[in-house]
Coordinates of C-alpha atoms in Angstrom, one line a residue:
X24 CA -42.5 -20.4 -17.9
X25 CA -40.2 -17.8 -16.2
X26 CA -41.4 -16.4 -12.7
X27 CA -42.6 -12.6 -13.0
X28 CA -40.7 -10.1 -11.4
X29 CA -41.4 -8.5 -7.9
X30 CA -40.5 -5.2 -6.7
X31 CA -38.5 -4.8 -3.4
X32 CA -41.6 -3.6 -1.7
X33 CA -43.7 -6.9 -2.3
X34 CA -40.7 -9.1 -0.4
X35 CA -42.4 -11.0 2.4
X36 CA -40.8 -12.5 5.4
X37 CA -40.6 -16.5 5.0
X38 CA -41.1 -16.3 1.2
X39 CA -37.7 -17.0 0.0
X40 CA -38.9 -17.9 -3.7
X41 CA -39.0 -15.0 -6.2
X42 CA -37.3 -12.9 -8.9
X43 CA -36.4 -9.0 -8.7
X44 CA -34.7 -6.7 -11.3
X45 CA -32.0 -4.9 -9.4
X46 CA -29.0 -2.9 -9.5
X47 CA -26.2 -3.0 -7.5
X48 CA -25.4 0.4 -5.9
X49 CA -23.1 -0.2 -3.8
X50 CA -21.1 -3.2 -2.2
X51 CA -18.2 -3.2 0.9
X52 CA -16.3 -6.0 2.5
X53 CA -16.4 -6.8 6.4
X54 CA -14.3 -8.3 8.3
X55 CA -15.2 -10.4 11.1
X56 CA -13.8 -10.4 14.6
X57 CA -12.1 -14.0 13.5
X58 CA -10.5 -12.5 10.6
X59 CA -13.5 -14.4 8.2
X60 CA -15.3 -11.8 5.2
X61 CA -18.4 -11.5 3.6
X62 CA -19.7 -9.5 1.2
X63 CA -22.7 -6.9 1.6
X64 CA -24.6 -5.0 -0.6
X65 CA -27.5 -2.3 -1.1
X66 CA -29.5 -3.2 -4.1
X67 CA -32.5 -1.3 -5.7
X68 CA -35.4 -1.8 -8.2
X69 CA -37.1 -0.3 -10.8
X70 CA -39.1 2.1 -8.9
X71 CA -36.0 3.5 -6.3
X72 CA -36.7 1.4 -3.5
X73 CA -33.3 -0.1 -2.0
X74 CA -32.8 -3.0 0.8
X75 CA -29.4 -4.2 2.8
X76 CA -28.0 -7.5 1.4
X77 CA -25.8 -10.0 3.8
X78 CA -24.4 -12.7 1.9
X79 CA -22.7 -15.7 3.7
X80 CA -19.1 -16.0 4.7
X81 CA -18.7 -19.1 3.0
X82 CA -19.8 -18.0 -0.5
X83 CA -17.5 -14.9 -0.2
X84 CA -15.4 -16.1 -3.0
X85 CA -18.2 -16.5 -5.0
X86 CA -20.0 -13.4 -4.7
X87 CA -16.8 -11.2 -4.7
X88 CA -16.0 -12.5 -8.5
X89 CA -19.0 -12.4 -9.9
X90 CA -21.0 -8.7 -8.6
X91 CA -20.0 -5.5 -9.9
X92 CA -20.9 -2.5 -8.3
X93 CA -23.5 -0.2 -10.5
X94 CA -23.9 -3.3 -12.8
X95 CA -27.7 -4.5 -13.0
X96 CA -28.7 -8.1 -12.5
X97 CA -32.2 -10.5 -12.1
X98 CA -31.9 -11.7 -8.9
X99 CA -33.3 -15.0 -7.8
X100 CA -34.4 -15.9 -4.4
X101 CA -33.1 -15.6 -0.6
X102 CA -34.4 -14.7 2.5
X103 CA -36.5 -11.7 3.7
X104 CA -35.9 -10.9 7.4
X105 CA -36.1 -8.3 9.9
X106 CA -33.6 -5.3 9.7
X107 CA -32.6 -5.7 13.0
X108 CA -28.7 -5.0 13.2
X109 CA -27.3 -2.5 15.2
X110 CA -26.9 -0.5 12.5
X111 CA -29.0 0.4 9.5
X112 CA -28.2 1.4 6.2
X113 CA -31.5 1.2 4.6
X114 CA -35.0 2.5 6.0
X115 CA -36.2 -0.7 4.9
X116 CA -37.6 -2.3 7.6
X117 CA -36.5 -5.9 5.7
X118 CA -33.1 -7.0 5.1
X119 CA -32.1 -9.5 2.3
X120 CA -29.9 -12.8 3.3
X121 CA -28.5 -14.4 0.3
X122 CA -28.7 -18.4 0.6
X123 CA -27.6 -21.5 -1.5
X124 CA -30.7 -21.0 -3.9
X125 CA -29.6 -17.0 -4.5
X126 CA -29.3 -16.8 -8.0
X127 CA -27.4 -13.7 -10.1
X128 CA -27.6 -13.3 -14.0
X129 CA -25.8 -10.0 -15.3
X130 CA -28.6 -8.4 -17.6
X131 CA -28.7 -4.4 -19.1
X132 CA -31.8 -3.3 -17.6
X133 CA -31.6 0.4 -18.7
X134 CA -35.0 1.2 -16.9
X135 CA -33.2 0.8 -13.6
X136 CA -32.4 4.6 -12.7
X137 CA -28.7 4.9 -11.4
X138 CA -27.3 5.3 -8.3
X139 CA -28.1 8.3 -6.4
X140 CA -27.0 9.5 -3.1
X141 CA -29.6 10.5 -0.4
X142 CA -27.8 12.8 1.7
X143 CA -28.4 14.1 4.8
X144 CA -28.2 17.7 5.4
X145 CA -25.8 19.1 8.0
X146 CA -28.0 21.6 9.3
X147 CA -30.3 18.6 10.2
X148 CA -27.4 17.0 12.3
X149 CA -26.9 20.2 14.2
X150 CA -30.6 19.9 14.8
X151 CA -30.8 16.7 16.2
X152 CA -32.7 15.3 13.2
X153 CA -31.0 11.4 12.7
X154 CA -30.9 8.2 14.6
X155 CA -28.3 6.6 17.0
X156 CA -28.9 3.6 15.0
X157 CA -28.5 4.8 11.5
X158 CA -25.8 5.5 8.8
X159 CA -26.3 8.0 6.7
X160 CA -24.4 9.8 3.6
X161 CA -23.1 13.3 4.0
X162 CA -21.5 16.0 1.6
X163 CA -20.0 19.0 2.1
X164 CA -17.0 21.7 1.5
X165 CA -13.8 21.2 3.2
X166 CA -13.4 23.9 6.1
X167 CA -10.9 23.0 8.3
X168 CA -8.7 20.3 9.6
X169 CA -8.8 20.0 13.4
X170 CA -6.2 17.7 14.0
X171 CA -4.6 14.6 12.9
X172 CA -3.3 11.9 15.2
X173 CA -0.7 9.0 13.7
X174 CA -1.6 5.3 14.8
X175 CA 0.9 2.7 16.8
X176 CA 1.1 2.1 20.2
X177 CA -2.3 0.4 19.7
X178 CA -4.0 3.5 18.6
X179 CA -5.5 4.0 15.1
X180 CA -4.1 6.9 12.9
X181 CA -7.3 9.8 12.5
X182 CA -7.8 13.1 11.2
X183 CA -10.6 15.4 12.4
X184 CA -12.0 17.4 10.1
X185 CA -15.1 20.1 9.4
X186 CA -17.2 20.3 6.7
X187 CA -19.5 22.8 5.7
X188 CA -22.7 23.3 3.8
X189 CA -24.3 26.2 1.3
X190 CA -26.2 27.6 4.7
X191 CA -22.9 28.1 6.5
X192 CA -23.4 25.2 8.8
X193 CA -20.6 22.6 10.0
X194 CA -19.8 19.7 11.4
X195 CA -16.9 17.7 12.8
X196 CA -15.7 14.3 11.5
X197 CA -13.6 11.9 12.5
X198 CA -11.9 10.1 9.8
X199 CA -10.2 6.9 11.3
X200 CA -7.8 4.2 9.8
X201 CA -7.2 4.0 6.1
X202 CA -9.7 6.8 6.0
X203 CA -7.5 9.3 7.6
X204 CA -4.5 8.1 5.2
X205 CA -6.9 8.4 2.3
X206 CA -7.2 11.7 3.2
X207 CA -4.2 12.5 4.2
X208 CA -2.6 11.2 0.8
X209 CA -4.8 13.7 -0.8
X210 CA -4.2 16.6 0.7
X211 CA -0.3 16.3 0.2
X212 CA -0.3 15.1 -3.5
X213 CA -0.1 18.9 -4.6
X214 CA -2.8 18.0 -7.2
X215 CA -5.8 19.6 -5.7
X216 CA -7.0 22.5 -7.2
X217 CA -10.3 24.8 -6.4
X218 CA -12.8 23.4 -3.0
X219 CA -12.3 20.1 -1.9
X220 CA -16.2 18.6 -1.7
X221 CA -16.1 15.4 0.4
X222 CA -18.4 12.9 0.4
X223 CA -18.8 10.5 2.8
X224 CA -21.0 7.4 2.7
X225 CA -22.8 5.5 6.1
X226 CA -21.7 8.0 8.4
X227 CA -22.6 7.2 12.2
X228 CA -24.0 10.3 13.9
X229 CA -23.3 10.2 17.7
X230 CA -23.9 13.4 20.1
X231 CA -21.1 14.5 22.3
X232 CA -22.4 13.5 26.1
X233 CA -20.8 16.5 27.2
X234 CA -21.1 19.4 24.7
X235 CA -24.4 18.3 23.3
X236 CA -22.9 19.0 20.0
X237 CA -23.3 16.3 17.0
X238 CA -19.7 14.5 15.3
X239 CA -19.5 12.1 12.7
X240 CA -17.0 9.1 12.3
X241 CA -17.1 6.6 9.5
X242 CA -18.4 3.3 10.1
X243 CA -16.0 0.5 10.2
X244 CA -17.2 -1.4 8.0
X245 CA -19.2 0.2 4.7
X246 CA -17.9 3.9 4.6
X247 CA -16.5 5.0 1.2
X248 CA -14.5 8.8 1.4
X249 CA -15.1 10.1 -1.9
X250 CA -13.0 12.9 -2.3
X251 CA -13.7 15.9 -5.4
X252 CA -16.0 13.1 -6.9
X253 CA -17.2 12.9 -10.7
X254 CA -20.8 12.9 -10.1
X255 CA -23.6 15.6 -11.2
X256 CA -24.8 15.6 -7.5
X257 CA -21.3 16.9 -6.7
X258 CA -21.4 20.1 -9.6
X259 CA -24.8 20.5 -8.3
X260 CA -23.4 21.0 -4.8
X261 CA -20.8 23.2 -5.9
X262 CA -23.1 25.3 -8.1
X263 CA -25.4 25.6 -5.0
X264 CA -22.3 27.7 -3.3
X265 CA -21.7 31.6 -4.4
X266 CA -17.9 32.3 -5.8
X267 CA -16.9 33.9 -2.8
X268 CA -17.8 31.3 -0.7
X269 CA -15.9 28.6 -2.8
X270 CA -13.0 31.4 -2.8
X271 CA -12.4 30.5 1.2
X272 CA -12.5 26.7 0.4
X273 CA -10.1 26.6 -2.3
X274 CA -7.8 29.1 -0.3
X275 CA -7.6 26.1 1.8
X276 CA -7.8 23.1 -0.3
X277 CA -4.9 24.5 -1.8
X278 CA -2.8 25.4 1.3
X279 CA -3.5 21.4 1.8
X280 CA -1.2 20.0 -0.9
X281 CA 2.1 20.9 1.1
X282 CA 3.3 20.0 4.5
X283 CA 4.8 23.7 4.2
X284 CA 1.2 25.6 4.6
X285 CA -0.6 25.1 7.8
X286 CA -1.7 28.5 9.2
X287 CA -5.6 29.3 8.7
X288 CA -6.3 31.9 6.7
X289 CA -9.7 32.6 8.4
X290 CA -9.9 36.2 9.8
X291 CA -12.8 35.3 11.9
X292 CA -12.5 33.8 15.2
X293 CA -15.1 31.4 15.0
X294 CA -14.0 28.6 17.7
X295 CA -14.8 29.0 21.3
X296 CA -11.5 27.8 22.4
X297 CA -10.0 28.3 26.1
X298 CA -7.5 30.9 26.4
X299 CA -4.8 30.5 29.2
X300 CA -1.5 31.5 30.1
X301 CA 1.1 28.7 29.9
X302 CA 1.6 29.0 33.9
X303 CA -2.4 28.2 34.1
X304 CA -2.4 25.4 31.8
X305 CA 0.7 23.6 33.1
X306 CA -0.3 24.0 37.1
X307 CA -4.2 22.5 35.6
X308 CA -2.0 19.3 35.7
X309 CA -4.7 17.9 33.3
X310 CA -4.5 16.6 29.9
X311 CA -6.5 19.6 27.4
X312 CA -6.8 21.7 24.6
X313 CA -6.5 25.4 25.1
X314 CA -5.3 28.8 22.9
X315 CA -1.6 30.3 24.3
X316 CA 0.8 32.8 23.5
X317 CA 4.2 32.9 24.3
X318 CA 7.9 33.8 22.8
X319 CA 10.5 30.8 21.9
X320 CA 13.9 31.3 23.9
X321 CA 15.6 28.0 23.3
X322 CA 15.6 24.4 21.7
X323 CA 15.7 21.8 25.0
X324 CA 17.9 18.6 23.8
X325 CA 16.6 15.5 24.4
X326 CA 18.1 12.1 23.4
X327 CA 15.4 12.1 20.7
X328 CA 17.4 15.1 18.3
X329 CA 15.3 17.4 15.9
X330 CA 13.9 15.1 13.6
X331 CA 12.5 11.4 13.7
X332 CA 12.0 8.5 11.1
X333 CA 8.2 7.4 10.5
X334 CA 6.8 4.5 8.3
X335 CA 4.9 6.0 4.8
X336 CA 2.1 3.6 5.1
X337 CA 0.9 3.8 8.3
X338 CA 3.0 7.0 9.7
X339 CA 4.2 5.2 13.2
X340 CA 7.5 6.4 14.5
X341 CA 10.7 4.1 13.6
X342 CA 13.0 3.7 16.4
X343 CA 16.4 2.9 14.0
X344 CA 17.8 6.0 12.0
X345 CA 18.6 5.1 8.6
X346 CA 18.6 1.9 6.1
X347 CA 15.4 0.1 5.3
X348 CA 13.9 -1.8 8.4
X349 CA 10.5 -3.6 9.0
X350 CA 7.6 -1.7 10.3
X351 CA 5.2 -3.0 12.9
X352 CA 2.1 -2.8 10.9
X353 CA 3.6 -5.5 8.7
X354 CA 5.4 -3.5 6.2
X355 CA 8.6 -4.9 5.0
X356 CA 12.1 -2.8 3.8
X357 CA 10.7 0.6 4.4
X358 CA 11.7 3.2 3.1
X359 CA 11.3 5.8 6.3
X360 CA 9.8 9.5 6.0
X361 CA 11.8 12.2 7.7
X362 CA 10.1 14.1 9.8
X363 CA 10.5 17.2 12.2
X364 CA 10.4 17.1 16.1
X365 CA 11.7 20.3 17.9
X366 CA 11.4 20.7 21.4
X367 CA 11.2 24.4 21.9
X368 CA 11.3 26.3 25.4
X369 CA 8.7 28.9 25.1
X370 CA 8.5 31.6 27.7
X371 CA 5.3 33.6 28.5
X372 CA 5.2 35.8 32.0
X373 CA 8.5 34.0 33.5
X374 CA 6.8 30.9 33.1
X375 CA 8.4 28.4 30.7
X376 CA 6.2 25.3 28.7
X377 CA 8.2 22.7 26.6
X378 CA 6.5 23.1 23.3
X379 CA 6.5 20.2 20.2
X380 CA 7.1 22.0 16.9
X381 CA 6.1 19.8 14.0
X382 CA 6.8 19.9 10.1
X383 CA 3.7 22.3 9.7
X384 CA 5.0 24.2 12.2
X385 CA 9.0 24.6 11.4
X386 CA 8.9 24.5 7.3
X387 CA 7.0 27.4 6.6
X388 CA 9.9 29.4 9.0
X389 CA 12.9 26.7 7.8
X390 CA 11.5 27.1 4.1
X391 CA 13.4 23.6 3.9
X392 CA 11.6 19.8 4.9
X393 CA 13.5 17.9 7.6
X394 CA 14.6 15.5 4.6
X395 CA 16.0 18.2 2.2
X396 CA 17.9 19.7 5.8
X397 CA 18.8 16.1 6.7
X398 CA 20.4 15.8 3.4
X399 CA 22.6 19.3 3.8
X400 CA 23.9 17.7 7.1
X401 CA 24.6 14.5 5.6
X402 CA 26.7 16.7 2.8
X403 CA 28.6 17.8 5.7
X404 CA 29.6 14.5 7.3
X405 CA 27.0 15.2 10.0
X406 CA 24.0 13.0 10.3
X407 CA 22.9 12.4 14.3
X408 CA 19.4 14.2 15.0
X409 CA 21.2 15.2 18.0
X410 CA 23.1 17.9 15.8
X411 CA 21.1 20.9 15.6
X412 CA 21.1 22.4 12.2
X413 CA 21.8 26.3 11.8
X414 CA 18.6 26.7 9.9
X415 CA 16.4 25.6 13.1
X416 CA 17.6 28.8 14.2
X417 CA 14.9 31.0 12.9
X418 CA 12.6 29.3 15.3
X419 CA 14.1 30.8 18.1
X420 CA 12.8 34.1 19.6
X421 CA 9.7 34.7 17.8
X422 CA 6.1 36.2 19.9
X423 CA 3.9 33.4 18.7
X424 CA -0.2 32.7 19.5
X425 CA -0.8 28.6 19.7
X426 CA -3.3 26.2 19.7
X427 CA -1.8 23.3 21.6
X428 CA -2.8 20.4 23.0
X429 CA -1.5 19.7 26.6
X430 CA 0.0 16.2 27.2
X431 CA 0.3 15.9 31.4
X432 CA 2.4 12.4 31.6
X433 CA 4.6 14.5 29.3
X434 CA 4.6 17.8 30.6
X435 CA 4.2 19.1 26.8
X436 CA 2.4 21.7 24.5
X437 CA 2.1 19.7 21.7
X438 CA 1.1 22.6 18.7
X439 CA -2.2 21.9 16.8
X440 CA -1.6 24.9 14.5
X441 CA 0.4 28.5 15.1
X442 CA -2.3 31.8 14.8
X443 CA -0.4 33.7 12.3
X444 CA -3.8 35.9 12.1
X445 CA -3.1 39.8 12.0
X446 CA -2.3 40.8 15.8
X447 CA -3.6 38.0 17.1
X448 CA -0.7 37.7 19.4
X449 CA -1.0 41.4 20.5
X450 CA -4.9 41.0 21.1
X451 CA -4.6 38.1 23.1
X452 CA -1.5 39.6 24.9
X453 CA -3.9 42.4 26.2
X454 CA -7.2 39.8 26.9
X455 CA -4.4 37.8 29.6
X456 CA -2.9 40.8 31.0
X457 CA -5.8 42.6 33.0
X458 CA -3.7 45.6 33.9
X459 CA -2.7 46.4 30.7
X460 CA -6.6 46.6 29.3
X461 CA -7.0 49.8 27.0
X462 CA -10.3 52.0 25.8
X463 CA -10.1 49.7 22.6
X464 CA -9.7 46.1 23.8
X465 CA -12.4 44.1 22.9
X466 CA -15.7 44.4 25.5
X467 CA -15.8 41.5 28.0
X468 CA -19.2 39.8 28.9
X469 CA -19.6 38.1 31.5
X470 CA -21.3 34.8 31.8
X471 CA -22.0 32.1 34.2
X472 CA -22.3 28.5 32.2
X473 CA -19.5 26.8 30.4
X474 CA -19.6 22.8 30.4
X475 CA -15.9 22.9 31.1
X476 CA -15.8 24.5 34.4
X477 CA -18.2 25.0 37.6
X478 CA -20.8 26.6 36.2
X479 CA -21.0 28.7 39.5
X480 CA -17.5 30.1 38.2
X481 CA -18.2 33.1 36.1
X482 CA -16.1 33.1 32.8
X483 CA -15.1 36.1 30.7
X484 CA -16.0 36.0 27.1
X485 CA -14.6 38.7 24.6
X486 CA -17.4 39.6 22.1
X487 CA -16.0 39.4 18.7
X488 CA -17.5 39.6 15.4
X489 CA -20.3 37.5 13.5
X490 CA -18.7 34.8 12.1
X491 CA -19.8 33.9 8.6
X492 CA -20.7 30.1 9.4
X493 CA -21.1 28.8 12.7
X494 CA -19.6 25.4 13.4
X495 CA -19.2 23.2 16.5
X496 CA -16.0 23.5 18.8
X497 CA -13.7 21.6 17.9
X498 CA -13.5 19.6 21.4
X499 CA -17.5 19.0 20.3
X500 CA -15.6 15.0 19.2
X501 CA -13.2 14.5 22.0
X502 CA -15.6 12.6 24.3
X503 CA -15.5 9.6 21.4
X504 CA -13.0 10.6 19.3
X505 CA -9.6 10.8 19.6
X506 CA -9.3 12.7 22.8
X507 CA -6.7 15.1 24.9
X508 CA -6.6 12.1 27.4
X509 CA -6.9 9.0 24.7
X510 CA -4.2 10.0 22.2
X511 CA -1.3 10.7 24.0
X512 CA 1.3 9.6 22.0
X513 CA 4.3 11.8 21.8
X514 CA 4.6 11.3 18.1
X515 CA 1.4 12.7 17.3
X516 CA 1.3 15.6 14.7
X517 CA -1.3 17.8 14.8
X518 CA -2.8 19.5 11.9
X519 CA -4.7 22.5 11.1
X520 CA -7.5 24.4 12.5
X521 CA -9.5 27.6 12.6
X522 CA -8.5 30.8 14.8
X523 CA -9.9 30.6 18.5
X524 CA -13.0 32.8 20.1
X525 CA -11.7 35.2 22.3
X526 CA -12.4 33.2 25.4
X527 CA -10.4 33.1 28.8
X528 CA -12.1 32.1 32.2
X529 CA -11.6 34.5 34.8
X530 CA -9.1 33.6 37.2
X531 CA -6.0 34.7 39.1
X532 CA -2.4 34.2 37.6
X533 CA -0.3 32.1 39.8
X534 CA 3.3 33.5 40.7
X535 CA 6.5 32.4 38.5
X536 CA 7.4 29.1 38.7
X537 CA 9.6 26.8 36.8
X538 CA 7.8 24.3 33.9
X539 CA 10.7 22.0 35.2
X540 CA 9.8 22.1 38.8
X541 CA 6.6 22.0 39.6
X542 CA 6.2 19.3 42.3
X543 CA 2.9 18.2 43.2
X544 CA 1.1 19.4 46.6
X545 CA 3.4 22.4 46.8
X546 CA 1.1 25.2 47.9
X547 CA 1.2 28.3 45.2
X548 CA 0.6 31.7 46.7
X549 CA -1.9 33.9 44.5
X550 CA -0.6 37.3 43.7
X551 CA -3.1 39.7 45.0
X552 CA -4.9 42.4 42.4
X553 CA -4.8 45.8 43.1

């Protein structure tokens, strides 16, 4: 006579003899530290109850051929345990270990209701609401990308991004490894059309020790990125959002699909970013993220040329120029991406920063991709990165507002994204030249706590208007994620972000002095104000 069925709630520690209808809804690989896999699931019943599922390296094989993800099964014995792992997928307190007795035997059980996401609400992140020790799904409309950063040199390729729910609250996450390629795949494809809705499955919640403010990454083992999803949770989401609000999204979903669009179109200055001169940020001597303006004078050679040669799978600079060669990463006869790499003097108060110009930053002025100009040189019988093309030119001599990351064992300003914003360049001309203030610069307010400076130091904020959804700094994830002092690569490409709060600390400009020459200890007199 067959055993009766159990639900999931009735599974008893030390009772590993039983029968469940389940389905499968939803399965990942993980790789152990000694390169061994096993295969682990989330299974529910009849009534929506779910529980984790571990199943044994050695019957990998197995399990691998035989479950199908969504498919429904009777399931026949293993062993009930504690949930104890480090991390938690399941609010069961019981985990499920399959063992040589586990039995599966693919039956339709319609009664089974289908998979179903339980997401967790943004707003409940920002509000401290979720566990250290718990993964948890989140969905949300893409807002902004913060930055991207490309692996090698034993670093692993990420993208930050923000999402942002119907209530206009966002949060940063870090996408990391084949995530940030999954991601990054879609964005260039050119196929996008309308919001991008992301969904991201187990995401660990960790709160920055020194802002306070929440980030997510994906876990390494059991995150899915579901990107513009089939699913009627997904239409319901995007229903749940007024036109105008998906209007901004799409806007930027769609300036996504080419390396050629990379300025924000946001008009509100949303991001409480530092704002410093070049002279302040270089003579800080410390590795940071900050909001500049300055004007381009002149392209600095270097034995590196204007362009570089990158792997397509996992983006790492290639040393050799030309032919197929063998990437690190284990890639062999690739087929290398051209990419640019300008090196552009930029001058700001007779004080002169070396600044990185990437492909977001050159082809919306070249209107040309470094391979399509690499291919007019080769035309020509010309094909050394150390010959400058003519077309570069337009780079040159141009008032430009940055957000830059500053690399100090480089001595670069490495751009996260240009601020082609109307007049931003003029407004934050005026906010770092005191003596110039007018009746109709922005009011400055005054206060005395910033978690980036002494908070005895009073800093000078500009007030500036409401902004339609408040989000977490972006530096809110560099404390775990990839950080101004962790990713230091020089082949790094940044990506983009929103326009920075009108935000400058209060403090006295040092006199001219030469990017070039700055020697450490040299004592720097301080002009004095009238």
């Amino acid at each position: 006579m067959s055993r009766a069925p159990i639900l999931i709630k009735d599974l008893v520690q030390g009772n590993q003899v039983w029968k469940m209808h389940i389905r499968v809804v939803d399965m990942w690989i993980v790789t152990e530290k000694a390169g061994y896999q096993h295969l682990e699931l989330v299974i529910q019943d009849g009534t929506g109850d779910q529980i984790h599922v571990t199943t044994s390296r050695w019957d990998f094989k197995d399990w691998i051929e035989q479950i199908i993800e969504h498919a429904t099964y009777y399931l026949y014995n293993g062993d009930p345990v504690v949930n104890d792992g480090p991390y938690k997928v399941c609010l069961n307190p019981l985990k499920l270990l399959f063992n040589g007795g586990t039995t599966l035997t693919k039956v339709d059980i319609p009664d089974i209701p289908p998979h179903k996401f339980n997401f967790h609400a943004i707003e409940n992140f920002l509000n401290g609401h979720f566990k250290p020790d718990m993964l948890y799904d989140v969905i949300g409309v893409l807002q902004d990308v913060v930055k991207t950063q490309m692996g090698g040199g034993g670093k692993k390729s990420c993208t930050n991004i923000t999402l942002r729910d119907v209530g206009g609250n966002a949060i940063e996450v870090a996408l990391w490894g084949d995530f940030s390629k999954q991601f990054m795949d879609y964005t260039t494809i050119g196929k996008n059309v309308g919001p991008t809705i992301i969904i991201l499955t187990h995401a660990w919640c960790k709160p920055n020790p020194v802002y306070g403010l929440p980030s997510l990454s994906n876990a390494w083992n059991g995150s899915k990125l579901l990107i513009n999803l089939d699913h009627p949770q997904v239409e319901t989401f995007k229903t749940s959002f007024g036109a105008a609000d998906l209007s901004n999204a799409s806007n930027l979903s769609l300036s996504l699909t080419c390396d050629s669009s990379i300025q924000s179109t946001n008009q509100n200055w949303t991001s409480r970013n530092e704002v410093r001169t070049i002279r302040d940020i270089f003579v800080g001597g410390k590795d940071c993220f900050a909001t500049t303006i300055g004007t381009t004078k002149r392209f600095k050679a270097s034995r590196f040329g204007w362009f570089f040669e990158c792997c397509p799978g996992c983006r790492t600079s290639i040393k050799s120029v030309g032919g197929k060669v063998e990437c690190h990463c284990g890639v062999k006869d690739v087929e290398p991406i051209t990419k640019f790499k300008i090196e552009v003097e930029v001058e700001y108060d007779g004080f002169d920063g070396t600044f990185v110009f990437w492909d977001k930053d050159c082809v919306p002025y070249t209107k040309l991709s470094a391979k399509e100009l690499r291919q007019l040189m080769i035309a020509n019988g010309e094909d050394n990165p150390k010959i400058w093309p003519t077309q570069v030119d337009i780079l040159l001599n141009k008032e430009m507002a940055f957000r830059v990351k500053f690399q100090s064992s480089y001595k670069q300003f490495s751009i996260v994204t240009i601020l082609n914003e109307d007049n931003v360049y003029n407004k934050l001309k005026i906010y770092l030249t005191p003596d110039e203030h007018t009746s109709s610069a922005p009011v400055l307010e005054v206060s005395n706590s910033d978690p980036n400076d002494n908070p005895t130091e009073p800093i000078m904020t500009l007030s500036a208007e409401a902004s339609i959804s408040p989000q977490p700094s972006s530096a809110a994830n560099h404390a775990w994620s990839p950080s101004a002092s962790s990713s230091s690569t020089p082949a790094k490409r940044g990506a983009i972000t929103t326009s920075v709060n009108e935000m400058i600390e209060a403090e006295d400009l040092t006199p001219k002095q030469s990017a070039t020459k700055a020697k450490p200890g040299r004592k720097i007199k301080h002009i004095k104000k009238e």
